[in-house]
Coordinates of N, CA and C in Angstrom, one line a residue:
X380 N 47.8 -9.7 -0.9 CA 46.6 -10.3 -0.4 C 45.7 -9.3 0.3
X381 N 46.2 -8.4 1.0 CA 45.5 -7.8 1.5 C 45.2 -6.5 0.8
X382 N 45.4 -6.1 -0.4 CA 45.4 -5.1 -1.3 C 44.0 -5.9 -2.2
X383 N 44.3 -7.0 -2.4 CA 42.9 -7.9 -3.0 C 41.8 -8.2 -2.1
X384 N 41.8 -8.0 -0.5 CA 40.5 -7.7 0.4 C 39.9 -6.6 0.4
X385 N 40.7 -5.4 0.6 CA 40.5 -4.2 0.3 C 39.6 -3.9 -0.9
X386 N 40.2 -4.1 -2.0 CA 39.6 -4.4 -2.9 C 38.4 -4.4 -2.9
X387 N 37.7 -5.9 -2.7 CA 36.2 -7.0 -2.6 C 35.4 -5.8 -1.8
X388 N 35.8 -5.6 -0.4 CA 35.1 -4.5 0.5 C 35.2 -3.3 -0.1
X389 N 35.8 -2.8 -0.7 CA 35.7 -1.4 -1.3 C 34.0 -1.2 -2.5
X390 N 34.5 -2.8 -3.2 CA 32.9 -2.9 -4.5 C 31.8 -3.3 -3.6
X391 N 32.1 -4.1 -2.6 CA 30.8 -4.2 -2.3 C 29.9 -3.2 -1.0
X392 N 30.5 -2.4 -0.4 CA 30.2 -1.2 -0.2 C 29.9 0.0 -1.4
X393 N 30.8 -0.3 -2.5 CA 29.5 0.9 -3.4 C 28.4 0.0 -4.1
X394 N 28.7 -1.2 -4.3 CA 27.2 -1.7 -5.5 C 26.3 -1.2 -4.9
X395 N 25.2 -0.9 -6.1 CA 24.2 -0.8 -5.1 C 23.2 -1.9 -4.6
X396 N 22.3 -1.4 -3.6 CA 21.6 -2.2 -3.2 C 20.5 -2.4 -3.6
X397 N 20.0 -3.6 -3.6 CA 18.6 -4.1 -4.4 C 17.3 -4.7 -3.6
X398 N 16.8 -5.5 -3.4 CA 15.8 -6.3 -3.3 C 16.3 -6.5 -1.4
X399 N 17.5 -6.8 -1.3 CA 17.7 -7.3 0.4 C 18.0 -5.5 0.8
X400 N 18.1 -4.4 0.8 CA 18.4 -3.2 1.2 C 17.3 -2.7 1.5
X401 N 17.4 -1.8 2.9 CA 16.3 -0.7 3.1 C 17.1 0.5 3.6
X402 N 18.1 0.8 3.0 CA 18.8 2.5 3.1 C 18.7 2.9 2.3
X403 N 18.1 2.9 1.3 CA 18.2 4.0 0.5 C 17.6 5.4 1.1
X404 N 18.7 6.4 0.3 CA 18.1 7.8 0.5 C 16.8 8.5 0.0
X405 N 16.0 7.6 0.3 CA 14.8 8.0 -0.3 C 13.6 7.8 0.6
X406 N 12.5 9.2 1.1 CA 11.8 9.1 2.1 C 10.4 9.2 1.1
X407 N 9.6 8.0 2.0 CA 7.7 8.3 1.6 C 7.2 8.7 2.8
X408 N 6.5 10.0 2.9 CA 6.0 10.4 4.1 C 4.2 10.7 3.3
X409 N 3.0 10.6 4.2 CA 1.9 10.7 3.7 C 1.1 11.1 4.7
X410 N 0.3 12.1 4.7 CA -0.9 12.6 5.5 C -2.2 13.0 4.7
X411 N -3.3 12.8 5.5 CA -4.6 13.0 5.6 C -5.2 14.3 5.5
X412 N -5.6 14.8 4.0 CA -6.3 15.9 3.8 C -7.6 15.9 4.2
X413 N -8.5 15.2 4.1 CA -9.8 14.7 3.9 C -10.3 13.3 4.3
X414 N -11.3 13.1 5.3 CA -12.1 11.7 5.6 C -13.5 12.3 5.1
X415 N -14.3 11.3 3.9 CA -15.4 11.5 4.0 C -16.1 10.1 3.7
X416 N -17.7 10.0 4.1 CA -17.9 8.5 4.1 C -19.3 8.9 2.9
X417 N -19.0 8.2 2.1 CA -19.8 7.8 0.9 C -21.3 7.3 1.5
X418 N -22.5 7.1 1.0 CA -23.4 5.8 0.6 C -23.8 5.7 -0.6
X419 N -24.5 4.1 -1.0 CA -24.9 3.7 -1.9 C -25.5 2.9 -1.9
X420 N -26.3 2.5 -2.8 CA -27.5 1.3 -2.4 C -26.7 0.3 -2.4
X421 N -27.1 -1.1 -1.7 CA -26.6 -1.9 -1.9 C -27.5 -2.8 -2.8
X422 N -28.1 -2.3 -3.3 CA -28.9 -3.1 -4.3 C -28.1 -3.1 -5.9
X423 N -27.1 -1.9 -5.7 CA -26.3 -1.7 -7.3 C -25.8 -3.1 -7.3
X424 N -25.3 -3.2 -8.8 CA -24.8 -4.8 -9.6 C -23.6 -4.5 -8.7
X425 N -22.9 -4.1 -9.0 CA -21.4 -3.7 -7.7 C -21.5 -4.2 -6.3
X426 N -22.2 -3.7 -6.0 CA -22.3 -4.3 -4.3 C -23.0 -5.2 -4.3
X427 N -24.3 -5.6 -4.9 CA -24.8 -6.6 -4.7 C -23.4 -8.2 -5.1
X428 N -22.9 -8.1 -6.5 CA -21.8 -8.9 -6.2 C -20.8 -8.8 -5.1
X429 N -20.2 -7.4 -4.9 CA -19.3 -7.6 -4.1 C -20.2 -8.6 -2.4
X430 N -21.3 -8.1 -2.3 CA -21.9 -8.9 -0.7 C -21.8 -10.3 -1.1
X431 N -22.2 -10.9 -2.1 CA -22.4 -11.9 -2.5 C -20.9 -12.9 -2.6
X432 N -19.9 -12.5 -3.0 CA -19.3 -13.0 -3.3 C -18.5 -13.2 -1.7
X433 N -18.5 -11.9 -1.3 CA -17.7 -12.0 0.3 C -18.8 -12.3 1.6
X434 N -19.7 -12.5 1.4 CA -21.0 -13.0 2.5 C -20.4 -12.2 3.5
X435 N -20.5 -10.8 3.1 CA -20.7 -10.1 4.0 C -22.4 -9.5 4.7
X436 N -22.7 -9.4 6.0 CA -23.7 -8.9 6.2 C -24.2 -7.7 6.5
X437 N -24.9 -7.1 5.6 CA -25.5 -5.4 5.4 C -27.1 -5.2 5.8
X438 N -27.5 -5.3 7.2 CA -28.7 -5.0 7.5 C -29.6 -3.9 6.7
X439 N -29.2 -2.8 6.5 CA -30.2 -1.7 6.1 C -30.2 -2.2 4.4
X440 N -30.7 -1.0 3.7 CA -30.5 -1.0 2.2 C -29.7 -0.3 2.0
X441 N -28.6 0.2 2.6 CA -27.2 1.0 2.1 C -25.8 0.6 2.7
X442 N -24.8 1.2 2.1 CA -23.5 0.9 2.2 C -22.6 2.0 2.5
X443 N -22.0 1.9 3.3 CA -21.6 3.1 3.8 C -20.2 2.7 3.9
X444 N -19.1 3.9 3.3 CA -17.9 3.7 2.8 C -16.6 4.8 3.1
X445 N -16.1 4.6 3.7 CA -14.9 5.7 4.3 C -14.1 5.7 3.2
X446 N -13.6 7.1 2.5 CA -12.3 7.7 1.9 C -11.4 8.7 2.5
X447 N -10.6 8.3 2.5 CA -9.2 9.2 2.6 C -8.6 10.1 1.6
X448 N -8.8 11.2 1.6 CA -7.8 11.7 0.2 C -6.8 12.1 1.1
X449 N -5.3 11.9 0.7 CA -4.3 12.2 1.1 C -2.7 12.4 0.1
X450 N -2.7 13.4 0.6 CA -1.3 13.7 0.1 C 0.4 12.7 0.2
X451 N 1.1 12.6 -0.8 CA 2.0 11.2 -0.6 C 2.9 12.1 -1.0
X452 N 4.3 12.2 -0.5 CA 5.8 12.8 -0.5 C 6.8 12.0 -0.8
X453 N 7.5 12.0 -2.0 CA 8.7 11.1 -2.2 C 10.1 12.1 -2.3
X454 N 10.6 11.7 -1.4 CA 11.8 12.8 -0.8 C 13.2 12.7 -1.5
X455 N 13.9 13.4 -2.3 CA 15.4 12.8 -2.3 C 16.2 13.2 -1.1
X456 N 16.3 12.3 -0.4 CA 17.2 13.0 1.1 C 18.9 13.1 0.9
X457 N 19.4 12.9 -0.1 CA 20.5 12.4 -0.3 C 21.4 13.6 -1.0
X458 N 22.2 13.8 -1.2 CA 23.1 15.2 -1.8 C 23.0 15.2 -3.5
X459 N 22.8 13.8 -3.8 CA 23.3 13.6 -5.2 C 22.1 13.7 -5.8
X460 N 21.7 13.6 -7.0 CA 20.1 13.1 -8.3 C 19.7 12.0 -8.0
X461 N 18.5 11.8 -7.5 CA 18.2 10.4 -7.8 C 17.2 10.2 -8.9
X462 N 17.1 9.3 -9.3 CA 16.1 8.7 -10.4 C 15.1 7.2 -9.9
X463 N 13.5 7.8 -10.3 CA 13.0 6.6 -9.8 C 12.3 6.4 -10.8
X464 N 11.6 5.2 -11.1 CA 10.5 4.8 -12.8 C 9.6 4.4 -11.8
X465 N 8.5 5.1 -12.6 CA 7.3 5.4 -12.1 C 6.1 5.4 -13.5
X466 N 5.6 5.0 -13.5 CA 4.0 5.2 -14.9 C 3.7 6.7 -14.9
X467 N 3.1 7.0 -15.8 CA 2.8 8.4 -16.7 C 1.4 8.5 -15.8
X468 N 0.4 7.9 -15.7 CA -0.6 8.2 -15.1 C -1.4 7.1 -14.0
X469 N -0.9 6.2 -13.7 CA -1.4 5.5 -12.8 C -0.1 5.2 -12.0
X470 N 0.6 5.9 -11.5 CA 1.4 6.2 -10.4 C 1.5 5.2 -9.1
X471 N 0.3 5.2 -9.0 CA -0.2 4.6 -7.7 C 0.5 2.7 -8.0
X472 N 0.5 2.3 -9.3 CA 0.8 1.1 -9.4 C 2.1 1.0 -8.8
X473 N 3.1 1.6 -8.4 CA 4.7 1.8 -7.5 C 4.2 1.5 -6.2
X474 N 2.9 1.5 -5.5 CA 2.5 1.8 -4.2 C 1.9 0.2 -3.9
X475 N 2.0 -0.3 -3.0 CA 1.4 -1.3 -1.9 C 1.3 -0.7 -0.5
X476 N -0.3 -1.5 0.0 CA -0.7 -1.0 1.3 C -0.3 -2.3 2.2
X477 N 0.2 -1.9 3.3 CA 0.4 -3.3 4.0 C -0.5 -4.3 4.9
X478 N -1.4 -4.1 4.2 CA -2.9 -4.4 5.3 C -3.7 -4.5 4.2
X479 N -4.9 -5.3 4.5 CA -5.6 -6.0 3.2 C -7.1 -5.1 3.2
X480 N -7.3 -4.1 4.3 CA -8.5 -3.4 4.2 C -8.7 -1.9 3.9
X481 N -7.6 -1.6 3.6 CA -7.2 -0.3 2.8 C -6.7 -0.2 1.6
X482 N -7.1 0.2 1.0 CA -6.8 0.1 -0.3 C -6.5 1.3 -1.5
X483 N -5.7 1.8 -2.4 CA -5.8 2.9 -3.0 C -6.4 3.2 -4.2
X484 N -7.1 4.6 -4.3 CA -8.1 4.5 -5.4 C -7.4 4.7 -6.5
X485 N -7.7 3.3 -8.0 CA -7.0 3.7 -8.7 C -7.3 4.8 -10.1
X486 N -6.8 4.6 -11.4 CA -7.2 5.7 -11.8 C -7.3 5.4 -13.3
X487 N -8.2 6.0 -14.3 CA -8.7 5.9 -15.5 C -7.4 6.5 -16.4
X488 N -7.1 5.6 -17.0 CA -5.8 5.6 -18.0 C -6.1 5.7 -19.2
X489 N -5.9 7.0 -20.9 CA -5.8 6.7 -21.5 C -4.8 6.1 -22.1
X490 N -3.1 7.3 -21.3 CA -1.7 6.6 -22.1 C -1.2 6.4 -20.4
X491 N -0.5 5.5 -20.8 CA 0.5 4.9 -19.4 C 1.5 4.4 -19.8
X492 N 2.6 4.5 -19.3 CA 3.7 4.2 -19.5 C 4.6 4.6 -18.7
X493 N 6.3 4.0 -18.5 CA 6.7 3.8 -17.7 C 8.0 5.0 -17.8
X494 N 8.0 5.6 -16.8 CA 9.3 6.9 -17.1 C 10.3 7.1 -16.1
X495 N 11.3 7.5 -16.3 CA 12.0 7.9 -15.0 C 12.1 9.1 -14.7
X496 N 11.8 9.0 -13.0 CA 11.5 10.7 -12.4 C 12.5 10.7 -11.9
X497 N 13.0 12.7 -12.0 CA 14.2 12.4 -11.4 C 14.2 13.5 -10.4
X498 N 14.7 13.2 -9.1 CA 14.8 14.1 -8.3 C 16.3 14.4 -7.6
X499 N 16.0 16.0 -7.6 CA 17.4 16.8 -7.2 C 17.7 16.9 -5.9
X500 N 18.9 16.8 -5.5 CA 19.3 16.7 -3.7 C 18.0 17.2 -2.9
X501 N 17.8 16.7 -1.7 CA 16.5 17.5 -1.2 C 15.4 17.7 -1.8
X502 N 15.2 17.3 -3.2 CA 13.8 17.8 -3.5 C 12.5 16.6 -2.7
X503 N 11.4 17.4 -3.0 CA 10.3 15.8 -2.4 C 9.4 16.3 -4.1
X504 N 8.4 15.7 -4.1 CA 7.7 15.7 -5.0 C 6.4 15.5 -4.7
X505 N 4.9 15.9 -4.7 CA 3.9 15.5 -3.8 C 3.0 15.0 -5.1
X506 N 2.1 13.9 -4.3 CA 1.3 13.4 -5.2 C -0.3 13.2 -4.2
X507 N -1.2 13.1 -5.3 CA -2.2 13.5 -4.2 C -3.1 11.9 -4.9
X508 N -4.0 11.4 -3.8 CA -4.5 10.4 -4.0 C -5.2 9.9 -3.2
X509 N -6.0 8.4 -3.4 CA -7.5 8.3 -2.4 C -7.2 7.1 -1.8
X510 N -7.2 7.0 -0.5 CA -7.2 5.6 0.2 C -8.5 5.0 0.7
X511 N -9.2 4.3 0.2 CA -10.8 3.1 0.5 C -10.4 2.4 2.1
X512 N -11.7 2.3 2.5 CA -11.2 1.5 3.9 C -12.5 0.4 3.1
X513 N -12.4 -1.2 3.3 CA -13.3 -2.1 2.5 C -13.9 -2.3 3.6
X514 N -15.5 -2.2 2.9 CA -16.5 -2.3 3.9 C -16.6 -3.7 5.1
X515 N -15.5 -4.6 4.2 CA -15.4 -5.9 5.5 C -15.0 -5.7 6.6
X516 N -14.6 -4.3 7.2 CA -15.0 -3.7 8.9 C -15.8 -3.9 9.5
X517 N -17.0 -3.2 8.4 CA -17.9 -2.4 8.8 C -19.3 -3.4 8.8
X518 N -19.0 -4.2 7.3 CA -20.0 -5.2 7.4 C -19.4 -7.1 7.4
X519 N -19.1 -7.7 8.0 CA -18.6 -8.8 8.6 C -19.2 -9.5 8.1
X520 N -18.9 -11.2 7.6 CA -20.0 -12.0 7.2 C -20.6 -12.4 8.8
X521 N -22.0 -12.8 8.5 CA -22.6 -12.8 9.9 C -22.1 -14.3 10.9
X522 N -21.9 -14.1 11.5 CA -21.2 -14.9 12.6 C -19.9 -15.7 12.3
X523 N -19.1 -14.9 11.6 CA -17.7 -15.3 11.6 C -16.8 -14.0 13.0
X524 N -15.6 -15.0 12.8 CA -15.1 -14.2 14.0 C -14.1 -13.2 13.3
X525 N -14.2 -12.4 14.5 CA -13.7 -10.9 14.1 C -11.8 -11.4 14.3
X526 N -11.3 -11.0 12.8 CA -9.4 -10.8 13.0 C -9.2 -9.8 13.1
X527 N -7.9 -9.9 13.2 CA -6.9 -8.9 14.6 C -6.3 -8.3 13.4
X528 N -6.5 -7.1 13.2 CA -6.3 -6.1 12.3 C -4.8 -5.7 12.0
X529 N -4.6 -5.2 11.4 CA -3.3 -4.2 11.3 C -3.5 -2.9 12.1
X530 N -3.2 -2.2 12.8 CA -3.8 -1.1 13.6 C -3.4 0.1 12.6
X531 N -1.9 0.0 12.0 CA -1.5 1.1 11.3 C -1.5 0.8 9.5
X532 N -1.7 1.8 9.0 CA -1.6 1.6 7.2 C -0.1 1.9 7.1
X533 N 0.8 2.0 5.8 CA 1.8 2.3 5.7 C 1.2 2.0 4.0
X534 N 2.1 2.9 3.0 CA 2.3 2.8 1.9 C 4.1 2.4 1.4
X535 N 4.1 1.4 0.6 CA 4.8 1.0 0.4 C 5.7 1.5 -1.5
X536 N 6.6 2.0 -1.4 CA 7.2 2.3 -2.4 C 7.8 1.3 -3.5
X537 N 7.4 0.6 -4.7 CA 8.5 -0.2 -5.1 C 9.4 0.2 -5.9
X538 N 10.9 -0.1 -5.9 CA 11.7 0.5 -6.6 C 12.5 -1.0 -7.1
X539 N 12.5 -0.5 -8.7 CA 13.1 -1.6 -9.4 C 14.5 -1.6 -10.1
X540 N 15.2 0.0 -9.9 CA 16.5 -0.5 -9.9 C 17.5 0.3 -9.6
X541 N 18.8 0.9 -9.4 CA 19.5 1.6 -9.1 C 19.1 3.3 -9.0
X542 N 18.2 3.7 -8.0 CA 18.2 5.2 -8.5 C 19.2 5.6 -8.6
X543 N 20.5 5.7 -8.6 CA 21.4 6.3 -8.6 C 22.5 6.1 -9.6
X544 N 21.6 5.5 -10.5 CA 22.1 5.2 -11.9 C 23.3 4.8 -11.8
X545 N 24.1 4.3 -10.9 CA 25.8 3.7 -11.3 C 26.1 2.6 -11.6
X546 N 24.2 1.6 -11.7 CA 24.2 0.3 -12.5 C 23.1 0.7 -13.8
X547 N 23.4 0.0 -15.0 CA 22.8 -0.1 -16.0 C 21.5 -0.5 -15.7
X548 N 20.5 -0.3 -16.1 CA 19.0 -1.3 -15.4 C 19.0 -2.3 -16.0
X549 N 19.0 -3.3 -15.1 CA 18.8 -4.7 -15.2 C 17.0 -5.0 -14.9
X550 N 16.7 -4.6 -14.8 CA 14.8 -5.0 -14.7 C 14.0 -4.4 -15.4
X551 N 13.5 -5.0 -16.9 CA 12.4 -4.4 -17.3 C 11.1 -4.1 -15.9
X552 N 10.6 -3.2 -16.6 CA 9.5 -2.5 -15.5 C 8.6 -3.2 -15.2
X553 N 7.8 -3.6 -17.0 CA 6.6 -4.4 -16.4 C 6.5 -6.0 -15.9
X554 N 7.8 -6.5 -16.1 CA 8.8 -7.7 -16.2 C 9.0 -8.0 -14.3
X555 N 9.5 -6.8 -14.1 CA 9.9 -6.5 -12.6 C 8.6 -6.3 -11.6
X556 N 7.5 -5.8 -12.0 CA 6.4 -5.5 -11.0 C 5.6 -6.8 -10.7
X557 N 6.2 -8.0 -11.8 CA 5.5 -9.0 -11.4 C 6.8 -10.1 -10.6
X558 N 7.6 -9.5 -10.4 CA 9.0 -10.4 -10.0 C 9.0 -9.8 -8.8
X559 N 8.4 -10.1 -7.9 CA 8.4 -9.7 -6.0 C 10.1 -9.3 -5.9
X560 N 10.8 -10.4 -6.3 CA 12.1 -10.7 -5.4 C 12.9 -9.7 -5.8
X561 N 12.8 -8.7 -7.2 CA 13.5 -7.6 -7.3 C 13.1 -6.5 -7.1
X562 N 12.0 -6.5 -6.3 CA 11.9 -5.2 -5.6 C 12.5 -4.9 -3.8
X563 N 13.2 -3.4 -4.0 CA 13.4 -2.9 -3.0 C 12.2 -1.8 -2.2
X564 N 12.0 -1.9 -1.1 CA 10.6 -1.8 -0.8 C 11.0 -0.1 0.2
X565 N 10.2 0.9 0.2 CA 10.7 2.4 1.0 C 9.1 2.2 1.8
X566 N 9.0 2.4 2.7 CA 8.0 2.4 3.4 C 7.5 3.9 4.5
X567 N 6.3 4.4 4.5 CA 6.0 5.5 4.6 C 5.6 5.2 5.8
X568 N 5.5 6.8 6.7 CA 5.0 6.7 7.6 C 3.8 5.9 8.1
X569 N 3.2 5.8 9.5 CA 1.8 5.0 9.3 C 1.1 5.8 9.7
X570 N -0.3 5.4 9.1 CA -1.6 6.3 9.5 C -2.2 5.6 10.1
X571 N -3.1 6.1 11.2 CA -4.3 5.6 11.7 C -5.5 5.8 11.6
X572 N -5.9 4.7 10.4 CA -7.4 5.2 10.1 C -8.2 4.3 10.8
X573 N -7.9 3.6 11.6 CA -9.4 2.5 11.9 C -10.1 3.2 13.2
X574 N -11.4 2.9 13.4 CA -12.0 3.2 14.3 C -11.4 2.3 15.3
X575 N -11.4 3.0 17.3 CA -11.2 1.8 18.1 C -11.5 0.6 18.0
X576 N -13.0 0.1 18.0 CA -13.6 -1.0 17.3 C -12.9 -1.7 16.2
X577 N -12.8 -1.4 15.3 CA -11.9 -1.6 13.8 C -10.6 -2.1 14.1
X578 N -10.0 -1.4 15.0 CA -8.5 -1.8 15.5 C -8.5 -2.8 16.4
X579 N -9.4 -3.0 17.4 CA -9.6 -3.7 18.6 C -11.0 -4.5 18.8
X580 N -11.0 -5.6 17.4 CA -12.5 -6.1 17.5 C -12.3 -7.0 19.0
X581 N -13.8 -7.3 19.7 CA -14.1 -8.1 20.4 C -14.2 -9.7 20.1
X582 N -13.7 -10.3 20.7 CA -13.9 -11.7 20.3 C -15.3 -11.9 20.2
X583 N -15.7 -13.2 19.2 CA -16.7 -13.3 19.6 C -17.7 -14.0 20.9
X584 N -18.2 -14.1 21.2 CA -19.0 -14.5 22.9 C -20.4 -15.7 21.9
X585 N -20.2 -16.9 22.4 CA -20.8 -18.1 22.3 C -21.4 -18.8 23.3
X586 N -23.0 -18.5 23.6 CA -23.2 -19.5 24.7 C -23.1 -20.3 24.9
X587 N -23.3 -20.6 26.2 CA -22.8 -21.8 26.9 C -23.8 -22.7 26.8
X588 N -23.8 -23.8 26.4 CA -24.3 -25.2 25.8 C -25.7 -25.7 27.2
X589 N -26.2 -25.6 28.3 CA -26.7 -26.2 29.0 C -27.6 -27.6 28.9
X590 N -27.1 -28.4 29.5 CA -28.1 -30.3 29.4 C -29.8 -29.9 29.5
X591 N -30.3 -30.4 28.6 CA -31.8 -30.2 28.6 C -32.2 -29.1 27.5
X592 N -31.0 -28.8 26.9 CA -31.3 -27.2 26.0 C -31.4 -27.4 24.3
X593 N -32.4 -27.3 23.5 CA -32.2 -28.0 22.0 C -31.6 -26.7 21.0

């Protein structure tokens, strides 16, 4: 009996881990090459829908837009190979931001497709790429109230099956990126991109009603 507990705890200490796990030997670390802020009329078909649709309010005739280009590190920290499936040219689809006003810039695909990258003990691998801040900071629809932001960004890694190859893959790729619940999630350092304001809106201030007042 106790040769058969031993056992149970021996497999389930090596399976690996999936969807409920956050050890894996695998680090995303990301920093900031470049902040630069764009304009553009807001009169283009683009922004004029995007204001329209999100009743956001843009006083002037321009739009003014913060990028990030920033370098992204996926690390094997671990002694052994690992393997991760990742797309041929839009990369970035493995990545989620944790916050709804940063966003990453994506990218013009002729062939895409899904491959596995493999990395050797210690290696990192660097990838370079553009993070959007959405102008709903900057331009608010007019007199709604200001929410309580995310203060930090983080990039999020999704991994859909055993880097460590000692399970067969069980998750088609493009099958899996729409299946939340089989993703194991690696999460990257955080950045601070928002302005104090941006991080710390002000409530908003509503006068006070006085008798006699229309």
């Amino acid at each position: 009996m106790k040769l058969l507990i031993l056992t149970v705890i021996l497999f389930i200490e090596l399976s690996p881990c999936f969807a409920q796990c956050d050890s894996l030997p695998i680090s995303v670390s990301i920093k900031v090459d470049s902040a630069y802020v764009l304009t553009s009329s807001k009169k283009t078909r683009g922004n004029k829908e995007l204001i329209k649709r999100n009743d956001y309010y843009v006083k002037g005739d321009s739009i003014k837009q913060t990028f990030f280009d920033i370098s992204l590190t996926i690390k094997n920290t671990s002694d052994t190979i690992v393997s991760i499936t990742l797309v041929t040219c839009s990369w970035q689809d493995n990545f989620i931001v944790n916050n709804s006003y940063i966003y990453i810039d994506g990218e013009d695909c002729d062939s895409n497709f899904p491959t596995d990258v493999e990395f050797k003990p210690g290696e990192g691998k660097v990838y370079k790429t553009t993070l959007i801040k959405s102008i709903k900071l900057d331009y608010p629809c007019k007199g709604c109230a200001p929410f309580p932001p995310v203060e930090t960004t983080r990039l999020g890694l999704i991994i859909l099956n055993d880097p460590f190859g000692r399970k067969a893959k069980t998750v088609n790729y493009f099958l899996g990126m729409e299946d939340k619940s089989t993703w194991t999630m690696v999460w990257s350092n955080p950045l601070f991109l928002l302005t104090e304001s941006q991080a710390h809106p002000k409530p908003l201030e509503f006068g006070v009603y006085q008798k006699g007042e229309k």
